[in-house]
Amino acid sequence: MDRLNSKTILITGAASGIGASCARLAAESGASVILADIDDRGGIAVTEEIIANGGIAEFQRLDVSSEEEWKSVVEKIIGQYKGLDVLVNNAGITLIKPIEATTLEEWHKLSRVNVDSVFLGMKHSLPALKERSLSHVAGGSIINMSSAVGLVGIPGALGYTMTKAAVRHMSKSAAIEFAEMGYNIRVNSVHPGLVKTPMADGIYEVWAQSKAFGTDDIAQIEKIMTEAHPLGRHGMPEDIAKAVAFLASDDSSYMTGSELVVDGGFVAK
Ligand code: NAD
C-alpha cells in the first residue's frame, strides 16, 4: 500500500503502543517517518525495525512539553526534509486517581504532557507544514490523539479526561482557524477506547490494586472492561493506526475539525 507515498510524517510518543503502530503503518504506506519520544531506547528500536523492513525512518529525541525541543526538532526537519506533511500529536500520560488524592503537581504534569504538547506541536510545526501544504492540493494534516474519555466522563481520572477533552476542542478551534487563514492544513482528533498498550496495562494494575471493580484479579477486570466495549474486545494499536493513516492520507482531504471515534462502540452506549 502506498497511500502515504512521498509524505513526511512526525509522530510523537512513537516508542511504544499506539504511536509505534502508527509509525510502522505509515512507513509501510510509503511515508518518511520521524519517530519522536523521550524514550530513546524504545524509539531507536522501533526505528531500526522499520528500517530493517525496508521503510524510511529516523528517531528524534523530543520531550513534547518542552518548547525549546519542539523548535529544534522542527528546525532539523525543515533542514532535512524541506517541510512536513503530517503531524501526529500522540505522546501522552495517564493518571488513575480519585480527585481527593490528586495533587496540583500531578494535575499540572498531565496538562504539560497532554495539552501543552499539542499547543506547542501545532504552533511550532506550522512553518514546516506550510512549506508543503501551500504547494499541495491535499494540504497538510494534524492528528491529535484524544480519547473516548475526551467525549464522556469516567470516575477516577479527572485530570486525564480534562486533558483529552481539551485536545478535542483545541483540534476544532485550530481546524477552523487554519482554514480561515488559508493554510490548507486540516486538524482532526482521534478518540480510542481502551487499547492494549503499556499504558492500558498500567491502568489495569492500578484498578487491581485499588479494587476499583471490587476485585484485584486483572483477568476479571479485563473481562469487565472488554464487555463495556460493545464489540467485546480491546482495541489494538493497529486499529488506531489505521484511523490515523486515513486522516494522514489524501482520502480524508475533506475532513477537518472532526472527531474520529475508534472505540468498539464504547461511547455509543
Ligand atoms: P504508551 O504509554 O504505550 O505510549 C506513550 C508514549 O508516549 C511512550 O513511548 C512515552 O515514552 C511517550 N511519552 C510520554 N511522555 C512523553 C513526553 N513528555 N515527550 C515525548 N514522549 C512522551 O501509551 P499509548 O496507550 O500508546 O498512548 C498513546 C496515546 O493514546 C496517548 O495520548 C494516550 O492518552 C492515548 N490513548 C490511549 C488509550 C489506551 O487505552 N491505550 C486510549 C485512548 C487514548
Short mmCIF file of C-alpha atoms and ligand atoms in Angstrom, two decimals:
data_model
loop_
_atom_site.label_atom_id
_atom_site.label_comp_id
_atom_site.label_asym_id
_atom_site.label_seq_id
_atom_site.Cartn_x
_atom_site.Cartn_y
_atom_site.Cartn_z
CA MET A 1 0.00 0.00 0.00
CA ASP A 2 1.42 3.41 -0.91
CA ARG A 3 -1.28 5.67 0.48
CA LEU A 4 1.28 7.93 2.18
CA ASN A 5 3.89 7.85 -0.58
CA SER A 6 6.23 10.87 -0.53
CA LYS A 7 4.70 12.24 2.66
CA THR A 8 6.87 13.23 5.63
CA ILE A 9 5.22 12.45 8.94
CA LEU A 10 6.24 13.31 12.51
CA ILE A 11 4.75 11.07 15.22
CA THR A 12 5.24 11.83 18.92
CA GLY A 13 5.21 9.08 21.53
CA ALA A 14 6.33 6.71 18.78
CA ALA A 15 8.48 4.46 21.00
CA SER A 16 5.53 2.47 22.32
CA GLY A 17 1.92 1.39 21.90
CA ILE A 18 -0.29 3.38 19.53
CA GLY A 19 2.49 5.72 18.35
CA ALA A 20 4.80 2.82 17.43
CA SER A 21 1.99 1.15 15.50
CA CYS A 22 1.21 4.43 13.67
CA ALA A 23 4.91 4.72 12.75
CA ARG A 24 5.08 1.14 11.41
CA LEU A 25 1.93 1.54 9.29
CA ALA A 26 2.95 4.98 7.98
CA ALA A 27 6.30 3.54 6.86
CA GLU A 28 4.60 0.52 5.26
CA SER A 29 2.35 3.02 3.45
CA GLY A 30 5.33 4.80 1.90
CA ALA A 31 5.92 7.74 4.26
CA SER A 32 9.23 9.03 5.58
CA VAL A 33 8.65 8.76 9.32
CA ILE A 34 10.22 10.81 12.10
CA LEU A 35 9.64 8.99 15.39
CA ALA A 36 9.84 11.29 18.43
CA ASP A 37 9.87 10.32 22.08
CA ILE A 38 11.65 10.77 25.42
CA ASP A 39 12.30 7.01 25.42
CA ASP A 40 15.47 6.85 23.29
CA ARG A 41 15.91 3.09 23.60
CA GLY A 42 12.33 2.24 22.63
CA GLY A 43 12.25 4.86 19.87
CA ILE A 44 15.53 3.69 18.32
CA ALA A 45 14.39 0.04 18.49
CA VAL A 46 11.14 0.77 16.59
CA THR A 47 13.05 2.95 14.09
CA GLU A 48 15.62 0.20 13.43
CA GLU A 49 12.83 -2.35 12.99
CA ILE A 50 11.11 -0.11 10.40
CA ILE A 51 14.38 0.41 8.50
CA ALA A 52 15.12 -3.34 8.58
CA ASN A 53 11.72 -3.90 6.96
CA GLY A 54 12.59 -1.51 4.12
CA GLY A 55 10.93 1.64 5.49
CA ILE A 56 12.29 5.18 5.78
CA ALA A 57 12.53 6.31 9.40
CA GLU A 58 14.62 8.25 11.88
CA PHE A 59 14.42 8.86 15.61
CA GLN A 60 14.46 12.31 17.21
CA ARG A 61 14.51 12.75 20.96
CA LEU A 62 11.69 15.15 21.88
CA ASP A 63 10.09 15.97 25.19
CA VAL A 64 6.74 17.21 23.89
CA SER A 65 6.28 19.55 26.86
CA SER A 66 9.47 21.49 26.01
CA GLU A 67 9.11 24.46 23.68
CA GLU A 68 12.86 24.59 23.05
CA GLU A 69 12.95 20.93 21.97
CA TRP A 70 9.97 21.41 19.62
CA LYS A 71 11.72 24.38 17.96
CA SER A 72 14.94 22.43 17.50
CA VAL A 73 13.27 19.27 16.11
CA VAL A 74 11.16 21.24 13.61
CA GLU A 75 14.23 23.23 12.52
CA LYS A 76 16.03 19.93 11.79
CA ILE A 77 13.01 18.62 9.85
CA ILE A 78 12.88 21.74 7.68
CA GLY A 79 16.63 21.44 7.03
CA GLN A 80 16.49 17.77 6.14
CA TYR A 81 13.07 17.22 4.54
CA LYS A 82 12.21 20.79 3.43
CA GLY A 83 8.87 20.52 5.19
CA LEU A 84 6.35 18.27 6.86
CA ASP A 85 3.06 16.84 5.58
CA VAL A 86 1.63 15.26 8.71
CA LEU A 87 2.00 15.82 12.46
CA VAL A 88 0.60 13.19 14.85
CA ASN A 89 0.43 14.58 18.40
CA ASN A 90 0.17 11.20 20.11
CA ALA A 91 2.51 11.25 23.15
CA GLY A 92 0.63 11.16 26.40
CA ILE A 93 0.48 10.01 30.01
CA THR A 94 -2.38 8.99 32.23
CA LEU A 95 -3.25 9.17 35.92
CA ILE A 96 -5.84 6.97 37.60
CA LYS A 97 -6.60 8.55 40.99
CA PRO A 98 -9.59 9.93 42.84
CA ILE A 99 -9.93 13.71 42.83
CA GLU A 100 -9.23 13.93 46.58
CA ALA A 101 -5.88 12.15 46.19
CA THR A 102 -4.71 14.05 43.09
CA THR A 103 -2.07 16.72 43.74
CA LEU A 104 -1.80 20.01 41.90
CA GLU A 105 1.65 18.94 40.66
CA GLU A 106 0.14 15.78 39.11
CA TRP A 107 -2.61 17.90 37.53
CA HIS A 108 -0.03 20.29 36.04
CA LYS A 109 2.13 17.39 34.75
CA LEU A 110 -0.86 15.90 32.92
CA SER A 111 -1.56 19.33 31.43
CA ARG A 112 2.05 19.84 30.38
CA VAL A 113 2.47 16.45 28.68
CA ASN A 114 -1.03 16.01 27.20
CA VAL A 115 -2.17 19.58 26.45
CA ASP A 116 0.83 21.97 26.28
CA SER A 117 2.37 19.41 23.90
CA VAL A 118 -0.50 19.69 21.43
CA PHE A 119 -0.38 23.50 21.52
CA LEU A 120 3.42 23.54 21.10
CA GLY A 121 3.34 20.87 18.41
CA MET A 122 0.73 22.68 16.32
CA LYS A 123 2.38 26.08 16.83
CA HIS A 124 5.97 25.14 16.08
CA SER A 125 5.26 22.64 13.28
CA LEU A 126 3.27 25.22 11.33
CA PRO A 127 6.24 26.65 9.38
CA ALA A 128 7.23 23.12 8.29
CA LEU A 129 3.64 22.15 7.45
CA LYS A 130 3.07 25.37 5.48
CA GLU A 131 6.18 24.72 3.36
CA ARG A 132 4.30 21.75 1.88
CA SER A 133 0.60 22.47 2.34
CA LEU A 134 0.56 25.58 0.21
CA SER A 135 2.04 23.71 -2.77
CA HIS A 136 -0.11 20.52 -2.49
CA VAL A 137 -3.84 20.40 -3.26
CA ALA A 138 -4.42 17.87 -0.46
CA GLY A 139 -2.56 20.06 2.05
CA GLY A 140 -1.20 19.16 5.46
CA SER A 141 -2.78 17.13 8.23
CA ILE A 142 -2.52 17.40 12.02
CA ILE A 143 -3.89 14.47 14.00
CA ASN A 144 -4.32 14.95 17.74
CA MET A 145 -4.72 11.87 19.95
CA SER A 146 -7.65 12.41 22.30
CA SER A 147 -9.64 9.52 23.78
CA ALA A 148 -13.15 8.15 24.16
CA VAL A 149 -12.91 9.73 27.62
CA GLY A 150 -12.37 13.10 25.94
CA LEU A 151 -16.02 12.71 24.92
CA VAL A 152 -17.58 11.21 28.07
CA GLY A 153 -16.65 11.34 31.75
CA ILE A 154 -15.35 8.42 33.83
CA PRO A 155 -14.66 8.21 37.57
CA GLY A 156 -11.11 8.25 38.95
CA ALA A 157 -9.42 10.10 36.10
CA LEU A 158 -10.44 13.77 36.33
CA GLY A 159 -7.10 15.20 35.18
CA TYR A 160 -6.68 12.76 32.29
CA THR A 161 -10.23 13.32 31.00
CA MET A 162 -9.70 17.10 31.29
CA THR A 163 -6.64 16.87 29.04
CA LYS A 164 -8.35 14.69 26.44
CA ALA A 165 -11.46 16.92 26.30
CA ALA A 166 -9.10 19.89 25.84
CA VAL A 167 -7.37 18.16 22.93
CA ARG A 168 -10.74 17.56 21.22
CA HIS A 169 -11.72 21.22 21.50
CA MET A 170 -8.27 22.57 20.58
CA SER A 171 -8.38 20.47 17.40
CA LYS A 172 -11.68 22.02 16.33
CA SER A 173 -10.56 25.59 17.06
CA ALA A 174 -7.28 25.09 15.22
CA ALA A 175 -9.10 23.47 12.28
CA ILE A 176 -11.33 26.50 11.81
CA GLU A 177 -8.51 28.99 12.37
CA PHE A 178 -6.15 27.33 9.87
CA ALA A 179 -8.97 27.06 7.30
CA GLU A 180 -9.80 30.75 7.70
CA MET A 181 -6.11 31.67 7.39
CA GLY A 182 -5.98 29.72 4.11
CA TYR A 183 -3.17 27.44 5.37
CA ASN A 184 -4.60 24.30 3.72
CA ILE A 185 -3.85 22.31 6.90
CA ARG A 186 -6.55 20.02 8.30
CA VAL A 187 -6.81 19.25 12.02
CA ASN A 188 -8.74 16.29 13.41
CA SER A 189 -8.86 14.38 16.69
CA VAL A 190 -8.87 10.61 17.23
CA HIS A 191 -10.77 9.03 20.13
CA PRO A 192 -9.68 5.48 21.01
CA GLY A 193 -11.46 3.30 23.55
CA LEU A 194 -9.29 1.11 25.79
CA VAL A 195 -6.35 -0.06 23.66
CA LYS A 196 -3.96 -2.87 24.63
CA THR A 197 -0.72 -0.96 25.23
CA PRO A 198 1.70 -0.48 28.16
CA MET A 199 -0.49 2.49 29.22
CA ALA A 200 -3.57 0.25 29.45
CA ASP A 201 -1.58 -2.43 31.32
CA GLY A 202 -0.62 0.22 33.89
CA ILE A 203 -4.26 1.26 34.26
CA TYR A 204 -5.27 -2.36 34.91
CA GLU A 205 -2.63 -2.64 37.63
CA VAL A 206 -3.93 0.48 39.40
CA TRP A 207 -7.52 -0.76 39.16
CA ALA A 208 -6.45 -4.15 40.59
CA GLN A 209 -4.52 -2.58 43.48
CA SER A 210 -7.39 -0.27 44.38
CA LYS A 211 -10.06 -2.96 43.81
CA ALA A 212 -11.94 -0.32 41.81
CA PHE A 213 -14.12 -3.06 40.29
CA GLY A 214 -14.45 -5.00 43.55
CA THR A 215 -11.60 -7.39 42.65
CA ASP A 216 -7.81 -7.46 42.36
CA ASP A 217 -7.95 -10.09 39.61
CA ILE A 218 -6.67 -8.38 36.43
CA ALA A 219 -8.24 -11.04 34.18
CA GLN A 220 -11.61 -10.36 35.78
CA ILE A 221 -11.20 -6.59 35.36
CA GLU A 222 -10.17 -7.05 31.72
CA LYS A 223 -13.36 -9.05 31.16
CA ILE A 224 -15.49 -6.28 32.67
CA MET A 225 -13.75 -3.65 30.54
CA THR A 226 -13.92 -5.55 27.27
CA GLU A 227 -17.62 -6.15 27.90
CA ALA A 228 -18.04 -2.36 28.30
CA HIS A 229 -16.96 -2.10 24.65
CA PRO A 230 -19.90 -3.41 22.53
CA LEU A 231 -17.56 -5.15 20.07
CA GLY A 232 -16.42 -7.23 23.07
CA ARG A 233 -12.68 -6.82 22.72
CA HIS A 234 -9.88 -4.39 23.46
CA GLY A 235 -8.81 -2.03 20.76
CA MET A 236 -5.38 -2.96 19.38
CA PRO A 237 -2.77 -0.32 18.47
CA GLU A 238 -3.21 -1.33 14.81
CA ASP A 239 -6.93 -0.39 14.97
CA ILE A 240 -5.95 3.16 15.87
CA ALA A 241 -3.03 3.29 13.41
CA LYS A 242 -5.42 2.56 10.53
CA ALA A 243 -7.61 5.52 11.50
CA VAL A 244 -4.53 7.75 11.81
CA ALA A 245 -3.26 6.62 8.38
CA PHE A 246 -6.64 7.53 6.88
CA LEU A 247 -6.54 11.03 8.41
CA ALA A 248 -2.94 11.42 7.27
CA SER A 249 -3.81 10.45 3.72
CA ASP A 250 -5.46 12.40 0.93
CA ASP A 251 -8.51 10.09 1.29
CA SER A 252 -9.63 12.34 4.15
CA SER A 253 -9.00 15.60 2.27
CA TYR A 254 -12.48 16.97 3.05
CA MET A 255 -12.22 16.25 6.80
CA THR A 256 -11.22 18.93 9.27
CA GLY A 257 -12.39 19.72 12.80
CA SER A 258 -13.87 16.24 13.05
CA GLU A 259 -13.54 13.62 15.78
CA LEU A 260 -12.85 10.08 14.66
CA VAL A 261 -14.10 7.67 17.35
CA VAL A 262 -12.34 4.29 17.28
CA ASP A 263 -13.67 2.64 20.42
CA GLY A 264 -15.54 -0.58 19.66
CA GLY A 265 -18.79 1.30 20.37
CA PHE A 266 -17.86 2.40 23.94
CA VAL A 267 -19.36 5.91 23.70
CA ALA A 268 -22.31 4.82 21.54
CA LYS A 269 -23.97 3.13 24.54
P1 NAD B 1 2.11 4.23 25.81
O1 NAD B 1 2.41 4.54 27.24
O2 NAD B 1 2.27 2.87 25.30
O3 NAD B 1 2.96 5.20 24.87
C1 NAD B 1 3.07 6.59 25.15
C2 NAD B 1 4.40 7.07 24.60
O4 NAD B 1 4.48 8.50 24.90
C3 NAD B 1 5.61 6.40 25.29
O5 NAD B 1 6.52 5.96 24.31
C4 NAD B 1 6.21 7.51 26.14
O6 NAD B 1 7.61 7.41 26.30
C5 NAD B 1 5.81 8.74 25.33
N1 NAD B 1 5.85 9.97 26.14
C6 NAD B 1 5.37 10.16 27.39
N2 NAD B 1 5.67 11.40 27.82
C7 NAD B 1 6.35 12.00 26.80
C8 NAD B 1 6.94 13.29 26.63
N3 NAD B 1 6.91 14.21 27.60
N4 NAD B 1 7.54 13.58 25.45
C9 NAD B 1 7.60 12.64 24.48
N5 NAD B 1 7.08 11.41 24.57
C10 NAD B 1 6.47 11.09 25.73
O7 NAD B 1 0.62 4.78 25.62
P2 NAD B 1 -0.45 4.54 24.43
O8 NAD B 1 -1.55 3.75 25.01
O9 NAD B 1 0.20 4.13 23.17
O10 NAD B 1 -0.99 6.03 24.31
C11 NAD B 1 -0.72 6.87 23.20
C12 NAD B 1 -1.76 7.99 23.18
O11 NAD B 1 -3.06 7.42 23.04
C13 NAD B 1 -1.79 8.82 24.47
O12 NAD B 1 -2.01 10.17 24.15
C14 NAD B 1 -2.99 8.25 25.21
O13 NAD B 1 -3.55 9.18 26.11
C15 NAD B 1 -3.92 7.94 24.05
N6 NAD B 1 -4.94 6.93 24.36
C16 NAD B 1 -4.59 5.68 24.80
C17 NAD B 1 -5.59 4.77 25.10
C18 NAD B 1 -5.29 3.39 25.60
O14 NAD B 1 -6.22 2.71 26.09
N7 NAD B 1 -4.09 2.88 25.49
C19 NAD B 1 -6.94 5.13 24.93
C20 NAD B 1 -7.25 6.40 24.48
C21 NAD B 1 -6.24 7.30 24.19
#
